Amino acid sequence: MTPFTYERAGSPAEAAAAAARTPGARFIAGGTNLLDLMKLQIETPAHLIDVNGLALDTIEATKDGGLRIGALVRNTALAADRRVRRDYALLSRALLAGASGQLRNKATTAGNLLQRTRCPYFYDTVQPCNKRRPGSGCAAIGGVSRQLAIIGTSEACIATHPSDMAVALRALDASVETVQADGAPRRIPLAEFHRLPGDTPHIETVLEPGELITAVRLPKPVGGRHIYRKVRDRASYAFALVSIGAILHEDGSGQVALGGVAHKPWRVEAAEAELPRGAKAAAEQILAGARPSRDNAFKITLVERTLAAVLAEARG
Amino acid sequence: MKFDRPATQNPIDRLKVVGQPLDRIDGPLKTTGTAPYAYEHHDVVADAAYGWTIGAGIAIGRITRMDLAEAERAPGVIAIVTADNAGLLGKGDHNTVRLLGGPDVQHYHQAVALVIAESFEQARAAAGLVKIDYAAEPGVFDLTAAKGSAIAPEPNELTGPVDTRIGDFAAAFAEAPVTLDATYTTPDHSHAMMEPHATLAAWEGDRLTVWTSNQMIAWATADLAKTLGIAPENVRVVSPFIGGGFGGKLFLRADVLLAALGARAARRPVKVALQRPLIANNTTHRPATIQRIRIGARRDGTITAIGHESWSGDQPGGGLETAVSQTRLLYAGANRMTAMRLAELHLPEGNAMRAPGEAPGMMALEIAMDEVAEKLEIDPVEFRIINDTSVDPENPERPFSARALAECLRQGAERFGWNRRDPRPGRTRDGRWLIGMGVAAAFRNNLLITSGARVRLDGTGQVTVETDMTDIGTGSYTIIAQTAAEMMGVPVERVTVRLGDSDFPVSAGSGGQFGANNSTAGVYAACVKLREEIARRLGFNSEAAEFENGEVRSGNRAMPIAAAAAEGDIVAEDKIEYGDLSERYQQSTFGGHFVEVGVDIATGEARIRRMLAVCAAGRILNPKSARSQVIGAMTMGAGAALMEELAVDTRRGFFVNHDLAGYEVPVHADIPHQDVIFVDETDPMSSPMKAKGVGELGICGVAAAVANAVYNATGVRVRDYPITLDKYLDRLPDVA
Ligand SMILES: Cc1cc2nc3c(=O)[nH]c(=O)nc-3n(C[C@H](O)[C@H](O)[C@H](O)COP(=O)(O)OP(=O)(O)OC[C@H]3O[C@@H](n4cnc5c(N)ncnc54)[C@H](O)[C@@H]3O)c2cc1C
Ligand code: SF4
């Protein structure tokens, strides 16, 4: 950990302005991801802006019948919220499938969205990694890549986004509210929030320098069966090999997002028309153009089989 | 005390304290966080500085440039140790590879520098400023590719013969009506113990003391002296509490050497803990194996030919993973062959991990047995019992000292409800789960090793035991206290046990499941001497004297033992030494593992539902701590079956998943229900304690039982561990 300075922000706008103004500044929320990365010298911020004091920790009903979840609402509180459990059970289930109780008590909504990849080479600072050290190359391509992405990859990076929560939010058509460095608010649909790696895998979202997440918005509930299925090598406390967040309706229609396959929660709206025709047809379209490695080609079969199980569960 | 005749009746047989399920006597220290682990000796020296270890960034090659200037100027930095300034260093007898690398690099994360600073954070930050350039050289990192170049190494005491041949294996195998010829693989495993390797080192003149975390105090002392080129008398190693070892702490490791060198360079005490990401590549691991097993049997189930070959790799000068050793002893069969071959690899040093040899060997052999049983259409429990033997199959004149394999299997089958298993795979279903049951034998040898202890009686009647034996979480403190209490006829509260210090008599140490039996036998020997001295001082005939309730008694005369020490402490020291009983009798431990799994029909996720182990391992000194050993071992076996694998980057030559996020071990949710049964057994050939080891027996066979259960559930046979869903997903039935 390299030495850094620290301040507590007074308001969201101040936090954003300070972050844009101070070179090497980072927000810190629960710290469950950032501090680990700092200890490993993967992230070396010169300045930390603590956003925990900003009153962004409430969940409020919105006028359009949805919910506005403050950026600092802890994962535990969000999963336990009565409205979330009733109307957005998918979100609750995805959260509870992630990390551990202790971590969820600290982890925040914004921090969870911005958690970084679990690519093993990203964590080893002597290995080339375009995400950690732009331009240094990618050790994972041609290396151990069982956990890594199969679609939306690039020649520069094949990492996945590891969040469970984000998969649910994507299926739920959530959007992200921010305040920019100049104090202006902005709303970004989750579909556009995370970027594919392209040539710049170190730039993971569309957030501008200094931009602070203030909330996540959920649209009005859409009903349906809410299923989150996370497939992993051990029963708990492991990142997904593949996960599926699905909302399925009686008429066979639905929304489906995947985790563990791409640099962002993966959803192909057009493929959802195939859902009534079954898992194979839908999975084929969702993963059209996938370029797996030898290590992770199994994820294609796994997505299809898991989707079949999810559809069966929704029917049953 | 020389133990060269079978044990007869002795004071341990009273079983007033020994054999009782006592809570561990060090439990309160551990649960209150007051048991000092290596990094936590805060009060033994003042003013310790902190070291941060830098591991090599290549697998093999040379350091061409090391720029320390910026790091040396960083805040708080006191010194930086490298091969350049460390002086001439030797290498310990138990180390294959040098603990401080440079300029030559022998494996990834071999230590190449230690940065010492006033605070841990400063040392870490400065380490980030050290710039190292390397010239990498090509190396060999892929066991499969290197298999063809493997050779038969010189046999040694640990490996036994490299090849064995009895009868005419080839002919018998060719003639057998039912045969199996299959190849199995096991991956590299990490010990992944909770406490990383850690050391606090302090010099006083030319005397060095290290507070560390080590299973074998005498080895560490000798190897540290040898590496530093100083006299062993000038080295003291202290290791009272150890947060898990599993063989990873049998040897002197880089933390000890670096802390010692660091303390010399900094001229003050230095503490070093290996960072978690270094554990996989800097320390040792269980080497991967490729195993070919051939079994030929008659239709009645009699094995007529059994062959087991194993390939493993290690650094130049390293050793074999002895994966065929159990096959030499476990099942009958007139025609037999085993062979082990060693390939040169430039991955980090391979070495012992919990049940070296047998753990990976049983992973393969016990799937093979399941496969043959199926071909024979004989129940796998029955098939094993048919091929039971009461003598060493390679040397039929050597009987087993005790062998309750059949009983373990029968009792296990009964308790587990084995008769509810449908032998046809893929037929049992519970909702989304395909259900299967699997069985495997458990087998691990019992090793006899000289072990010493010192016992002291003081005027208050308190008995103090001192031995360099270690407690790696196994319960050594407790069983040693029980042994001394039984021998001296005092309650266990009247016994103080002090362990893990090179100032104490040399013991067997902790490893190879030999710790419990040998170290308590050493305490037994010392207690016999102490009893004699007490009896003599109090005027008793020591043959007739009984020690009970804090008294010595003979006829109707009784005296408190404390009276013997009224004038001053009485100290007795002795060691247990063994004759040839282990040559005349094969001493082993046996068991049966039973596992039920569910395999998700859609995703292929395999989850254990329940496990049972039935063990025959001589006298169980403390059923509670023994049970803990076995359930821990079963858990480790479950990990080996379903998830544990050090993933090798065969281009770059290192274990990629080098932290506890990447190297998955079972969590609570993976282990829902475990049962352990100990068969009533005493083994008079093993020691006066009549006990044997149990901590490794528990892991041997578990993984195969899981694999066999997965097969029974799905009809898919996986021969490459770990059994992860990617290896069989496409062979599962279609999802409705
Ligand atoms: C052992 C372990 C296991 C885990 N397992 C899982 C799992 O199974 N599934 C899963 O989904 N996750 C898992 N996680 C990840 C966990 O969910 C994240 O660490 C957590 O959600 C991050 O939230 P935080 O508030 O602690 O973020 P922090 O660590 O505080 O911040 C993370 C990032 O977000 C930025 N940030 C924080 N708040 C804001 C804001 N308001 N605006 C802009 N930027 C901001 C920070 O600058 C930083 O870059 C695991 C983590 C650990 C350590
Ligand atoms: S996949 Fe991405 S994160 Fe992993 S090494 Fe390559 S560039 Fe780095």
PDB file of N, CA, C and O in Angstrom, chain A residues 1 39 41 120-121 124 126-128 139 141-144 146 229-236 238 241 298 302 305-306 309, chain B residues 108 124-125 128 432 600-603 605 607 648-649 651-652 654 656 658 664-665 667 669-670 724-726 729 732-733 735:
ATOM      1  N   MET A   1       0.857  -1.179   0.000  1.00  0.00           N
ATOM      2  CA  MET A   1       0.000   0.000   0.000  1.00  0.00           C
ATOM      3  C   MET A   1       0.895   1.231   0.000  1.00  0.00           C
ATOM      4  O   MET A   1       1.754   1.362   0.864  1.00  0.00           O
ATOM      5  N   LYS A  39      -3.780  -3.175  -1.040  1.00  0.00           N
ATOM      6  CA  LYS A  39      -2.783  -3.985  -0.335  1.00  0.00           C
ATOM      7  C   LYS A  39      -1.901  -4.745  -1.324  1.00  0.00           C
ATOM      8  O   LYS A  39      -0.740  -5.013  -1.050  1.00  0.00           O
ATOM      9  N   GLN A  41      -1.144  -3.602  -4.191  1.00  0.00           N
ATOM     10  CA  GLN A  41      -0.533  -2.570  -5.041  1.00  0.00           C
ATOM     11  C   GLN A  41      -1.032  -2.661  -6.477  1.00  0.00           C
ATOM     12  O   GLN A  41      -0.323  -2.302  -7.414  1.00  0.00           O
ATOM     13  N   PRO A 120      -7.114 -14.042 -12.589  1.00  0.00           N
ATOM     14  CA  PRO A 120      -5.972 -14.279 -11.702  1.00  0.00           C
ATOM     15  C   PRO A 120      -4.713 -13.514 -12.110  1.00  0.00           C
ATOM     16  O   PRO A 120      -3.901 -13.158 -11.249  1.00  0.00           O
ATOM     17  N   TYR A 121      -4.553 -13.240 -13.374  1.00  0.00           N
ATOM     18  CA  TYR A 121      -3.341 -12.531 -13.815  1.00  0.00           C
ATOM     19  C   TYR A 121      -3.413 -11.049 -13.452  1.00  0.00           C
ATOM     20  O   TYR A 121      -2.394 -10.399 -13.279  1.00  0.00           O
ATOM     21  N   ASP A 124      -1.706 -10.584 -10.141  1.00  0.00           N
ATOM     22  CA  ASP A 124      -0.275 -10.861  -9.983  1.00  0.00           C
ATOM     23  C   ASP A 124       0.484  -9.737 -10.671  1.00  0.00           C
ATOM     24  O   ASP A 124       0.590  -9.685 -11.890  1.00  0.00           O
ATOM     25  N   VAL A 126       3.369  -8.885 -11.360  1.00  0.00           N
ATOM     26  CA  VAL A 126       4.481  -8.993 -12.315  1.00  0.00           C
ATOM     27  C   VAL A 126       4.018  -9.516 -13.674  1.00  0.00           C
ATOM     28  O   VAL A 126       4.774  -9.495 -14.629  1.00  0.00           O
ATOM     29  N   GLN A 127       2.793  -9.986 -13.755  1.00  0.00           N
ATOM     30  CA  GLN A 127       2.318 -10.523 -15.031  1.00  0.00           C
ATOM     31  C   GLN A 127       1.795  -9.396 -15.922  1.00  0.00           C
ATOM     32  O   GLN A 127       1.217  -8.432 -15.424  1.00  0.00           O
ATOM     33  N   PRO A 128       1.978  -9.543 -17.229  1.00  0.00           N
ATOM     34  CA  PRO A 128       1.399  -8.544 -18.120  1.00  0.00           C
ATOM     35  C   PRO A 128      -0.123  -8.558 -18.018  1.00  0.00           C
ATOM     36  O   PRO A 128      -0.728  -9.615 -17.917  1.00  0.00           O
ATOM     37  N   ALA A 139      -1.798 -11.717 -20.122  1.00  0.00           N
ATOM     38  CA  ALA A 139      -1.258 -13.051 -19.819  1.00  0.00           C
ATOM     39  C   ALA A 139      -2.344 -14.123 -19.846  1.00  0.00           C
ATOM     40  O   ALA A 139      -2.049 -15.301 -19.991  1.00  0.00           O
ATOM     41  N   ILE A 141      -4.760 -14.587 -22.039  1.00  0.00           N
ATOM     42  CA  ILE A 141      -5.040 -15.158 -23.359  1.00  0.00           C
ATOM     43  C   ILE A 141      -3.990 -16.236 -23.629  1.00  0.00           C
ATOM     44  O   ILE A 141      -2.793 -15.971 -23.598  1.00  0.00           O
ATOM     45  N   GLY A 142      -4.471 -17.450 -23.829  1.00  0.00           N
ATOM     46  CA  GLY A 142      -3.551 -18.576 -23.992  1.00  0.00           C
ATOM     47  C   GLY A 142      -3.070 -19.151 -22.672  1.00  0.00           C
ATOM     48  O   GLY A 142      -2.296 -20.098 -22.646  1.00  0.00           O
ATOM     49  N   GLY A 143      -3.513 -18.565 -21.560  1.00  0.00           N
ATOM     50  CA  GLY A 143      -3.120 -19.061 -20.250  1.00  0.00           C
ATOM     51  C   GLY A 143      -4.282 -19.749 -19.554  1.00  0.00           C
ATOM     52  O   GLY A 143      -5.150 -20.322 -20.206  1.00  0.00           O
ATOM     53  N   VAL A 144      -4.270 -19.681 -18.233  1.00  0.00           N
ATOM     54  CA  VAL A 144      -5.333 -20.317 -17.455  1.00  0.00           C
ATOM     55  C   VAL A 144      -6.564 -19.414 -17.524  1.00  0.00           C
ATOM     56  O   VAL A 144      -6.568 -18.318 -16.982  1.00  0.00           O
ATOM     57  N   ARG A 146     -10.090 -20.610 -17.369  1.00  0.00           N
ATOM     58  CA  ARG A 146     -11.332 -21.331 -17.117  1.00  0.00           C
ATOM     59  C   ARG A 146     -12.449 -20.408 -16.643  1.00  0.00           C
ATOM     60  O   ARG A 146     -13.610 -20.579 -16.998  1.00  0.00           O
ATOM     61  N   ARG A 229     -29.798 -18.066 -10.719  1.00  0.00           N
ATOM     62  CA  ARG A 229     -29.117 -19.349 -10.629  1.00  0.00           C
ATOM     63  C   ARG A 229     -27.631 -19.120 -10.846  1.00  0.00           C
ATOM     64  O   ARG A 229     -27.207 -18.665 -11.899  1.00  0.00           O
ATOM     65  N   LYS A 230     -26.856 -19.432  -9.805  1.00  0.00           N
ATOM     66  CA  LYS A 230     -25.410 -19.203  -9.860  1.00  0.00           C
ATOM     67  C   LYS A 230     -24.719 -20.556  -9.832  1.00  0.00           C
ATOM     68  O   LYS A 230     -24.877 -21.320  -8.880  1.00  0.00           O
ATOM     69  N   VAL A 231     -23.964 -20.850 -10.850  1.00  0.00           N
ATOM     70  CA  VAL A 231     -23.272 -22.133 -10.942  1.00  0.00           C
ATOM     71  C   VAL A 231     -21.812 -21.934 -10.552  1.00  0.00           C
ATOM     72  O   VAL A 231     -21.141 -21.045 -11.083  1.00  0.00           O
ATOM     73  N   ARG A 232     -21.348 -22.761  -9.621  1.00  0.00           N
ATOM     74  CA  ARG A 232     -19.970 -22.575  -9.135  1.00  0.00           C
ATOM     75  C   ARG A 232     -19.397 -23.892  -8.653  1.00  0.00           C
ATOM     76  O   ARG A 232     -20.125 -24.852  -8.438  1.00  0.00           O
ATOM     77  N   ASP A 233     -18.073 -23.890  -8.478  1.00  0.00           N
ATOM     78  CA  ASP A 233     -17.392 -25.135  -8.122  1.00  0.00           C
ATOM     79  C   ASP A 233     -17.630 -25.534  -6.674  1.00  0.00           C
ATOM     80  O   ASP A 233     -17.567 -26.697  -6.337  1.00  0.00           O
ATOM     81  N   ARG A 234     -17.835 -24.580  -5.797  1.00  0.00           N
ATOM     82  CA  ARG A 234     -18.202 -24.960  -4.440  1.00  0.00           C
ATOM     83  C   ARG A 234     -19.531 -24.317  -4.085  1.00  0.00           C
ATOM     84  O   ARG A 234     -19.988 -23.416  -4.766  1.00  0.00           O
ATOM     85  N   ALA A 235     -20.101 -24.769  -2.977  1.00  0.00           N
ATOM     86  CA  ALA A 235     -21.490 -24.445  -2.726  1.00  0.00           C
ATOM     87  C   ALA A 235     -21.720 -22.990  -2.327  1.00  0.00           C
ATOM     88  O   ALA A 235     -22.838 -22.493  -2.399  1.00  0.00           O
ATOM     89  N   SER A 236     -20.680 -22.313  -1.871  1.00  0.00           N
ATOM     90  CA  SER A 236     -20.856 -20.953  -1.394  1.00  0.00           C
ATOM     91  C   SER A 236     -19.520 -20.232  -1.493  1.00  0.00           C
ATOM     92  O   SER A 236     -18.473 -20.865  -1.642  1.00  0.00           O
ATOM     93  N   ALA A 238     -17.981 -18.313  -3.659  1.00  0.00           N
ATOM     94  CA  ALA A 238     -17.186 -18.463  -4.873  1.00  0.00           C
ATOM     95  C   ALA A 238     -17.852 -17.643  -5.961  1.00  0.00           C
ATOM     96  O   ALA A 238     -19.076 -17.466  -5.962  1.00  0.00           O
ATOM     97  N   LEU A 241     -19.176 -19.480 -12.200  1.00  0.00           N
ATOM     98  CA  LEU A 241     -18.687 -19.930 -13.504  1.00  0.00           C
ATOM     99  C   LEU A 241     -19.602 -19.316 -14.557  1.00  0.00           C
ATOM    100  O   LEU A 241     -19.167 -18.746 -15.544  1.00  0.00           O
ATOM    101  N   PHE A 298     -16.638 -24.921 -22.135  1.00  0.00           N
ATOM    102  CA  PHE A 298     -17.751 -25.589 -21.447  1.00  0.00           C
ATOM    103  C   PHE A 298     -18.849 -24.614 -21.037  1.00  0.00           C
ATOM    104  O   PHE A 298     -19.990 -25.006 -20.816  1.00  0.00           O
ATOM    105  N   LEU A 302     -22.844 -24.945 -20.564  1.00  0.00           N
ATOM    106  CA  LEU A 302     -23.350 -24.672 -19.221  1.00  0.00           C
ATOM    107  C   LEU A 302     -24.453 -23.619 -19.250  1.00  0.00           C
ATOM    108  O   LEU A 302     -25.463 -23.742 -18.548  1.00  0.00           O
ATOM    109  N   ARG A 305     -27.645 -25.332 -20.603  1.00  0.00           N
ATOM    110  CA  ARG A 305     -28.255 -26.276 -19.651  1.00  0.00           C
ATOM    111  C   ARG A 305     -28.844 -25.535 -18.449  1.00  0.00           C
ATOM    112  O   ARG A 305     -29.899 -25.905 -17.929  1.00  0.00           O
ATOM    113  N   THR A 306     -28.127 -24.514 -17.997  1.00  0.00           N
ATOM    114  CA  THR A 306     -28.618 -23.771 -16.839  1.00  0.00           C
ATOM    115  C   THR A 306     -29.886 -23.004 -17.211  1.00  0.00           C
ATOM    116  O   THR A 306     -30.852 -22.953 -16.438  1.00  0.00           O
ATOM    117  N   ALA A 309     -32.731 -25.291 -17.137  1.00  0.00           N
ATOM    118  CA  ALA A 309     -33.185 -25.547 -15.769  1.00  0.00           C
ATOM    119  C   ALA A 309     -33.994 -24.373 -15.237  1.00  0.00           C
ATOM    120  O   ALA A 309     -35.001 -24.558 -14.545  1.00  0.00           O
TER     121      ALA A 309
ATOM    122  N   TYR B 108       9.317 -19.774  -9.810  1.00  0.00           N
ATOM    123  CA  TYR B 108       8.505 -18.580  -9.643  1.00  0.00           C
ATOM    124  C   TYR B 108       8.329 -18.291  -8.144  1.00  0.00           C
ATOM    125  O   TYR B 108       8.150 -19.211  -7.347  1.00  0.00           O
ATOM    126  N   ARG B 124       6.117  -2.894   2.740  1.00  0.00           N
ATOM    127  CA  ARG B 124       5.352  -3.293   1.553  1.00  0.00           C
ATOM    128  C   ARG B 124       5.431  -2.218   0.470  1.00  0.00           C
ATOM    129  O   ARG B 124       5.641  -2.523  -0.710  1.00  0.00           O
ATOM    130  N   ALA B 125       5.275  -0.982   0.875  1.00  0.00           N
ATOM    131  CA  ALA B 125       5.317   0.096  -0.116  1.00  0.00           C
ATOM    132  C   ALA B 125       6.690   0.159  -0.772  1.00  0.00           C
ATOM    133  O   ALA B 125       6.811   0.307  -1.990  1.00  0.00           O
ATOM    134  N   GLY B 128       7.449  -2.349  -3.450  1.00  0.00           N
ATOM    135  CA  GLY B 128       6.892  -1.998  -4.758  1.00  0.00           C
ATOM    136  C   GLY B 128       7.833  -1.132  -5.585  1.00  0.00           C
ATOM    137  O   GLY B 128       7.640  -0.984  -6.791  1.00  0.00           O
ATOM    138  N   ARG B 432     -34.078 -32.108  -8.517  1.00  0.00           N
ATOM    139  CA  ARG B 432     -33.121 -31.797  -9.580  1.00  0.00           C
ATOM    140  C   ARG B 432     -31.808 -32.545  -9.406  1.00  0.00           C
ATOM    141  O   ARG B 432     -30.901 -32.408 -10.207  1.00  0.00           O
ATOM    142  N   ASP B 600     -26.309 -32.005  -9.715  1.00  0.00           N
ATOM    143  CA  ASP B 600     -27.388 -31.258 -10.353  1.00  0.00           C
ATOM    144  C   ASP B 600     -27.502 -31.712 -11.801  1.00  0.00           C
ATOM    145  O   ASP B 600     -26.550 -31.631 -12.570  1.00  0.00           O
ATOM    146  N   ILE B 601     -28.678 -32.161 -12.153  1.00  0.00           N
ATOM    147  CA  ILE B 601     -28.830 -32.789 -13.475  1.00  0.00           C
ATOM    148  C   ILE B 601     -28.608 -31.788 -14.601  1.00  0.00           C
ATOM    149  O   ILE B 601     -28.156 -32.161 -15.685  1.00  0.00           O
ATOM    150  N   ALA B 602     -28.857 -30.522 -14.330  1.00  0.00           N
ATOM    151  CA  ALA B 602     -28.687 -29.526 -15.389  1.00  0.00           C
ATOM    152  C   ALA B 602     -27.270 -28.978 -15.424  1.00  0.00           C
ATOM    153  O   ALA B 602     -26.611 -28.978 -16.458  1.00  0.00           O
ATOM    154  N   THR B 603     -26.789 -28.515 -14.287  1.00  0.00           N
ATOM    155  CA  THR B 603     -25.513 -27.796 -14.271  1.00  0.00           C
ATOM    156  C   THR B 603     -24.325 -28.708 -13.991  1.00  0.00           C
ATOM    157  O   THR B 603     -23.186 -28.318 -14.202  1.00  0.00           O
ATOM    158  N   GLU B 605     -23.277 -29.510 -11.117  1.00  0.00           N
ATOM    159  CA  GLU B 605     -22.639 -29.213  -9.832  1.00  0.00           C
ATOM    160  C   GLU B 605     -22.758 -30.436  -8.916  1.00  0.00           C
ATOM    161  O   GLU B 605     -23.856 -30.940  -8.687  1.00  0.00           O
ATOM    162  N   ARG B 607     -22.435 -31.974  -5.258  1.00  0.00           N
ATOM    163  CA  ARG B 607     -22.409 -31.549  -3.859  1.00  0.00           C
ATOM    164  C   ARG B 607     -22.516 -32.770  -2.961  1.00  0.00           C
ATOM    165  O   ARG B 607     -23.373 -33.633  -3.166  1.00  0.00           O
ATOM    166  N   VAL B 648      -1.685 -24.734 -13.366  1.00  0.00           N
ATOM    167  CA  VAL B 648      -0.345 -24.457 -13.884  1.00  0.00           C
ATOM    168  C   VAL B 648      -0.457 -23.655 -15.174  1.00  0.00           C
ATOM    169  O   VAL B 648      -1.162 -24.048 -16.097  1.00  0.00           O
ATOM    170  N   ASP B 649       0.241 -22.535 -15.224  1.00  0.00           N
ATOM    171  CA  ASP B 649       0.434 -21.865 -16.503  1.00  0.00           C
ATOM    172  C   ASP B 649       1.661 -22.515 -17.125  1.00  0.00           C
ATOM    173  O   ASP B 649       2.790 -22.270 -16.691  1.00  0.00           O
ATOM    174  N   ARG B 651       3.056 -22.107 -19.877  1.00  0.00           N
ATOM    175  CA  ARG B 651       3.955 -21.255 -20.663  1.00  0.00           C
ATOM    176  C   ARG B 651       4.885 -20.509 -19.718  1.00  0.00           C
ATOM    177  O   ARG B 651       6.074 -20.340 -19.974  1.00  0.00           O
ATOM    178  N   ARG B 652       4.302 -19.997 -18.647  1.00  0.00           N
ATOM    179  CA  ARG B 652       5.053 -19.114 -17.763  1.00  0.00           C
ATOM    180  C   ARG B 652       5.603 -19.833 -16.541  1.00  0.00           C
ATOM    181  O   ARG B 652       6.410 -19.290 -15.793  1.00  0.00           O
ATOM    182  N   PHE B 654       4.143 -21.300 -13.586  1.00  0.00           N
ATOM    183  CA  PHE B 654       3.798 -21.053 -12.189  1.00  0.00           C
ATOM    184  C   PHE B 654       2.342 -21.408 -11.921  1.00  0.00           C
ATOM    185  O   PHE B 654       1.560 -21.622 -12.841  1.00  0.00           O
ATOM    186  N   VAL B 656      -1.074 -20.330 -11.035  1.00  0.00           N
ATOM    187  CA  VAL B 656      -1.706 -19.041 -11.287  1.00  0.00           C
ATOM    188  C   VAL B 656      -2.660 -18.645 -10.164  1.00  0.00           C
ATOM    189  O   VAL B 656      -2.725 -17.487  -9.765  1.00  0.00           O
ATOM    190  N   HIS B 658      -2.888 -18.321  -7.054  1.00  0.00           N
ATOM    191  CA  HIS B 658      -2.099 -18.368  -5.832  1.00  0.00           C
ATOM    192  C   HIS B 658      -2.652 -17.505  -4.698  1.00  0.00           C
ATOM    193  O   HIS B 658      -1.933 -16.764  -4.048  1.00  0.00           O
ATOM    194  N   GLU B 664      -9.623 -22.845  -4.462  1.00  0.00           N
ATOM    195  CA  GLU B 664     -10.808 -23.081  -3.638  1.00  0.00           C
ATOM    196  C   GLU B 664     -10.632 -24.331  -2.788  1.00  0.00           C
ATOM    197  O   GLU B 664     -10.211 -25.365  -3.282  1.00  0.00           O
ATOM    198  N   VAL B 665     -10.973 -24.196  -1.522  1.00  0.00           N
ATOM    199  CA  VAL B 665     -11.063 -25.332  -0.609  1.00  0.00           C
ATOM    200  C   VAL B 665     -12.509 -25.367  -0.109  1.00  0.00           C
ATOM    201  O   VAL B 665     -13.223 -24.374  -0.228  1.00  0.00           O
ATOM    202  N   VAL B 667     -15.934 -24.977   1.791  1.00  0.00           N
ATOM    203  CA  VAL B 667     -16.488 -24.110   2.826  1.00  0.00           C
ATOM    204  C   VAL B 667     -17.580 -24.914   3.550  1.00  0.00           C
ATOM    205  O   VAL B 667     -17.900 -26.034   3.144  1.00  0.00           O
ATOM    206  N   ALA B 669     -20.695 -24.894   3.587  1.00  0.00           N
ATOM    207  CA  ALA B 669     -21.838 -25.344   2.791  1.00  0.00           C
ATOM    208  C   ALA B 669     -21.509 -26.584   1.967  1.00  0.00           C
ATOM    209  O   ALA B 669     -22.408 -27.267   1.494  1.00  0.00           O
ATOM    210  N   ASP B 670     -20.221 -26.862   1.782  1.00  0.00           N
ATOM    211  CA  ASP B 670     -19.843 -28.046   1.010  1.00  0.00           C
ATOM    212  C   ASP B 670     -19.862 -29.320   1.841  1.00  0.00           C
ATOM    213  O   ASP B 670     -19.763 -30.412   1.292  1.00  0.00           O
ATOM    214  N   THR B 724     -14.621 -31.549 -11.662  1.00  0.00           N
ATOM    215  CA  THR B 724     -15.405 -30.329 -11.851  1.00  0.00           C
ATOM    216  C   THR B 724     -16.341 -30.528 -13.038  1.00  0.00           C
ATOM    217  O   THR B 724     -16.080 -31.348 -13.918  1.00  0.00           O
ATOM    218  N   LEU B 725     -17.390 -29.747 -13.045  1.00  0.00           N
ATOM    219  CA  LEU B 725     -18.488 -30.021 -13.977  1.00  0.00           C
ATOM    220  C   LEU B 725     -18.064 -29.928 -15.439  1.00  0.00           C
ATOM    221  O   LEU B 725     -18.639 -30.595 -16.298  1.00  0.00           O
ATOM    222  N   ASP B 726     -17.037 -29.122 -15.723  1.00  0.00           N
ATOM    223  CA  ASP B 726     -16.619 -28.985 -17.126  1.00  0.00           C
ATOM    224  C   ASP B 726     -16.123 -30.306 -17.702  1.00  0.00           C
ATOM    225  O   ASP B 726     -16.091 -30.485 -18.907  1.00  0.00           O
ATOM    226  N   LEU B 729     -19.976 -32.356 -18.091  1.00  0.00           N
ATOM    227  CA  LEU B 729     -21.260 -31.719 -18.384  1.00  0.00           C
ATOM    228  C   LEU B 729     -21.889 -32.266 -19.664  1.00  0.00           C
ATOM    229  O   LEU B 729     -23.089 -32.560 -19.712  1.00  0.00           O
ATOM    230  N   LEU B 732     -23.819 -35.613 -19.417  1.00  0.00           N
ATOM    231  CA  LEU B 732     -24.996 -35.773 -18.555  1.00  0.00           C
ATOM    232  C   LEU B 732     -26.246 -35.891 -19.425  1.00  0.00           C
ATOM    233  O   LEU B 732     -26.253 -35.431 -20.566  1.00  0.00           O
ATOM    234  N   PRO B 733     -27.310 -36.502 -18.880  1.00  0.00           N
ATOM    235  CA  PRO B 733     -28.539 -36.590 -19.667  1.00  0.00           C
ATOM    236  C   PRO B 733     -29.083 -35.205 -20.004  1.00  0.00           C
ATOM    237  O   PRO B 733     -28.806 -34.228 -19.302  1.00  0.00           O
ATOM    238  N   VAL B 735     -31.438 -32.006 -20.286  1.00  0.00           N
ATOM    239  CA  VAL B 735     -32.327 -31.397 -19.303  1.00  0.00           C
ATOM    240  C   VAL B 735     -33.716 -31.320 -19.917  1.00  0.00           C
ATOM    241  O   VAL B 735     -33.865 -30.912 -21.059  1.00  0.00           O
TER     242      VAL B 735
END
